[in-house]
Coordinates of C-alpha atoms and ligand atoms in Angstrom, one line a residue:
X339 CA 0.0 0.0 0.0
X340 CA 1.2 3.2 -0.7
X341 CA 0.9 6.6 1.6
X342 CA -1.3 9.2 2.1
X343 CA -1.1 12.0 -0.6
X344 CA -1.3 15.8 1.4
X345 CA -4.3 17.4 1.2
X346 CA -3.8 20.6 -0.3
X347 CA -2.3 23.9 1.7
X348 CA -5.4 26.3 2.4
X349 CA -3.0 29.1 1.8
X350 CA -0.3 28.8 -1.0
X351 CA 3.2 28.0 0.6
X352 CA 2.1 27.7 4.0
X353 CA 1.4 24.4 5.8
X354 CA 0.4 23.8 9.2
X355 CA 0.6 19.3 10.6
X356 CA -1.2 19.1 14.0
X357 CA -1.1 15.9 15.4
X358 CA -3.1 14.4 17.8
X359 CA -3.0 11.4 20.5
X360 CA -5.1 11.0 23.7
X361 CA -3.5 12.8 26.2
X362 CA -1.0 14.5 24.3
X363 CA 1.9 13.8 26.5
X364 CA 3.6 10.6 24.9
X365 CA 3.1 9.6 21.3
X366 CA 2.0 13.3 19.7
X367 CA 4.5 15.2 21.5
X368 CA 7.3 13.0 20.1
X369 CA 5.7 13.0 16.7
X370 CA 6.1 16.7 16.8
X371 CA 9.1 17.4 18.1
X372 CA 10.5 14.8 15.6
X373 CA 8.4 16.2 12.7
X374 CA 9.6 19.7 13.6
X375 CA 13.5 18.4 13.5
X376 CA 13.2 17.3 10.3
X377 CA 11.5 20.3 8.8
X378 CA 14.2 22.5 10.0
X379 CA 16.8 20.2 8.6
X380 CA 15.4 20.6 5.5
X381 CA 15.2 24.2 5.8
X382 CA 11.1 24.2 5.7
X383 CA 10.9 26.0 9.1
X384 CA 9.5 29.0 7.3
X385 CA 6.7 27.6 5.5
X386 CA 5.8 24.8 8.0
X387 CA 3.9 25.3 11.7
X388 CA 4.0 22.3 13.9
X389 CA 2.1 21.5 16.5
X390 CA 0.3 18.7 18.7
X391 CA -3.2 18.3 21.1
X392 CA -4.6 15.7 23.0
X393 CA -8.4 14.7 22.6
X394 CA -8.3 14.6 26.3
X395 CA -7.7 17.5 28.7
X396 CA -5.9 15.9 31.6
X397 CA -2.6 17.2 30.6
X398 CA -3.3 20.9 29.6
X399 CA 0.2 22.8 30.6
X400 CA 2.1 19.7 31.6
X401 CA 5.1 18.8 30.2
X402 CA 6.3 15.4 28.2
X403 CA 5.9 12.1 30.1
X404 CA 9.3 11.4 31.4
X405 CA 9.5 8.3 29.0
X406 CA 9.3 9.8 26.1
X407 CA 11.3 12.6 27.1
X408 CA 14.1 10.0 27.7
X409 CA 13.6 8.5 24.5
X410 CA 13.9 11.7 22.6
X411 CA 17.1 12.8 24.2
X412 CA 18.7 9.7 23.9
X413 CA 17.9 10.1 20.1
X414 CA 19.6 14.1 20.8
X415 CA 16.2 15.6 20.2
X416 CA 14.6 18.7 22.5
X417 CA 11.8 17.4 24.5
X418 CA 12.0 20.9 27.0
X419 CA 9.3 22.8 25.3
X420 CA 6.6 20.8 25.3
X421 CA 3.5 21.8 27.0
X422 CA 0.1 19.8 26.8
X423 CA -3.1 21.1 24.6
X424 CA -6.4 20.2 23.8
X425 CA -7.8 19.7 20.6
X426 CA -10.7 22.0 20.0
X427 CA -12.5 23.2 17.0
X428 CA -10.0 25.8 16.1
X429 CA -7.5 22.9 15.1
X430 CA -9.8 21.7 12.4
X431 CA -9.9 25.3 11.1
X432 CA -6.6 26.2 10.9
X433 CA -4.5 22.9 10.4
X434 CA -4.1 21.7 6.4
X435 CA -3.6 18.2 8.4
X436 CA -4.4 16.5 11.4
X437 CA -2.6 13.2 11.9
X438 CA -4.3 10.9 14.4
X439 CA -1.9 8.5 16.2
X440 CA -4.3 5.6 16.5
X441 CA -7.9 4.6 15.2
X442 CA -9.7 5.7 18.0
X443 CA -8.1 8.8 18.2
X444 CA -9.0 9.0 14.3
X445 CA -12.8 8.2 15.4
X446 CA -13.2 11.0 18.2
X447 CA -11.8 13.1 15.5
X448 CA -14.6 12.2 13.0
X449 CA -12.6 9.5 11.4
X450 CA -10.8 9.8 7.8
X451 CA -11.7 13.0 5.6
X452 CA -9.2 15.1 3.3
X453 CA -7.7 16.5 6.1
X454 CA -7.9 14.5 8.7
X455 CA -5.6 11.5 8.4
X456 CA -3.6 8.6 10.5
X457 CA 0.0 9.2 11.5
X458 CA 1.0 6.2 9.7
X459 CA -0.9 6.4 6.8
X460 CA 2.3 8.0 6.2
X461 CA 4.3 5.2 7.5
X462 CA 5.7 3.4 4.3
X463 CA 6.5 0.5 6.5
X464 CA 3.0 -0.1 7.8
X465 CA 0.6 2.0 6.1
X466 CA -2.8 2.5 8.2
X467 CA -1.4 0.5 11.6
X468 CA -2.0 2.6 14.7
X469 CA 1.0 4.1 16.7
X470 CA 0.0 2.0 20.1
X471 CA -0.6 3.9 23.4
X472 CA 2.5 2.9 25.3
X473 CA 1.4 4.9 28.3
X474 CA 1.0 2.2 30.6
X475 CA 3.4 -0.2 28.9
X476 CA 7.1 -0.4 29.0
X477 CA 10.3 1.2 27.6
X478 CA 10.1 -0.1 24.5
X479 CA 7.1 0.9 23.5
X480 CA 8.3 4.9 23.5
X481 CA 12.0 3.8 21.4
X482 CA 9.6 2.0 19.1
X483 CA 7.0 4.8 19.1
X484 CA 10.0 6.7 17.9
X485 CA 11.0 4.8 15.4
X486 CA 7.4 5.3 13.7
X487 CA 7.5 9.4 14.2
X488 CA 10.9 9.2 12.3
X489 CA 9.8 7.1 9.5
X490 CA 6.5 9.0 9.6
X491 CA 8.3 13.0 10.0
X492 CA 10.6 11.3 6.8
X493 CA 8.0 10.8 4.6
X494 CA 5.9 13.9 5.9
X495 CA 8.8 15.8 5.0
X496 CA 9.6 14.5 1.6
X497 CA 6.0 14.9 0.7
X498 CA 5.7 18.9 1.9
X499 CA 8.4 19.5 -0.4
X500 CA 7.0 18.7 -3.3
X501 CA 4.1 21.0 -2.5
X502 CA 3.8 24.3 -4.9
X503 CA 5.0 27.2 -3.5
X504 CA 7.0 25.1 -0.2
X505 CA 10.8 25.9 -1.0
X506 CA 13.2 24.6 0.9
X507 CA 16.9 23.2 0.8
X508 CA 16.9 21.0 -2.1
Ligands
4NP116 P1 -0.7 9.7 24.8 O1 -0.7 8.7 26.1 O2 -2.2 9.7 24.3 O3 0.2 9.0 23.9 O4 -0.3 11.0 25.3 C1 -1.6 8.9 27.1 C2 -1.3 9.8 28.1 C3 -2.1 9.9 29.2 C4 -3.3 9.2 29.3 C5 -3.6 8.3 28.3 C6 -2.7 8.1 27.2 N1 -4.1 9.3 30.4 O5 -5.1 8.6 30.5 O6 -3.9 10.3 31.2

């Protein structure tokens, strides 16, 4: 199976990911901090606003869980600036695409549309599988939480650059 095309930017060389978990201190977080490493790297930073909410609210203002924190720094990623949101209806209005970790997630955001898509549909290793909730698992399910959001912010990446208008280092 192949990945997700990007919807279409609603304003010409601007493009705006939000992604979304449950309580947007484990899985999204990592997704954007990684997401957001990789845009700079490839000099997008200017065109491309990251960001990540939580269908729950438990976790407004908090900071990363501690787990993934660890797993990002051991990776030499910045986990400090996290601070929990809440997805509300703004996010569908102003984000080109929201990327739902897993399929529930994708169901209390109204399931598949244009713009509302699963993390790994853009996952060219496992196309449509749900990043599971490691939150009360162990270690490994953050490192290979990771691993996803790299693929994932990869493939992202590669396809915002071939959007019209989205110049970046070539
Ligand atoms: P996340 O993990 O959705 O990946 O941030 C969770 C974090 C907190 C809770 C559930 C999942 N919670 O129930 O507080």
């Amino acid at each position: 199976m192949r990945t997700a095309p990007l919807p279409p930017p609603r304003t010409p060389g601007r493009y705006a990911v939000g992604v979304v978990c449950l309580g947007n201190i484990c899985r999204s977080p990592m997704g954007e901090v990684v997401l957001r490493e990789r845009v700079d790297e490839a000099g997008l930073a200017r065109h491309v606003r990251v960001a990540s909410c939580g269908t729950g609210g438990w976790h407004v203002g908090e900071s990363m869980d501690h787990r993934s924190a660890s797993a990002l720094l051991a990776s030499g990623y910045d986990p400090s600036g996290h601070r929990g949101q809440q997805l509300d209806d703004s996010w569908f209005a102003e984000f080109d695409l929201l990327l739902a970790m897993d399929s529930s997630n994708l169901a209390d955001l109204g399931g598949r549309s244009e713009r509302v898509h699963l993390f790994r549909d853009h996952d060219p290793v496992h196309v449509g599988a749900d990043v599971a909730d490691p939150y009360y698992g162990g270690e490994r399910g953050f490192t290979e939480a990771l691993e996803t959001c790299e693929r994932v912010a990869a493939c992202v990446v590669a396809s915002l650059q071939r959007l019209p208008g989205v110049r970046g280092r070539a």
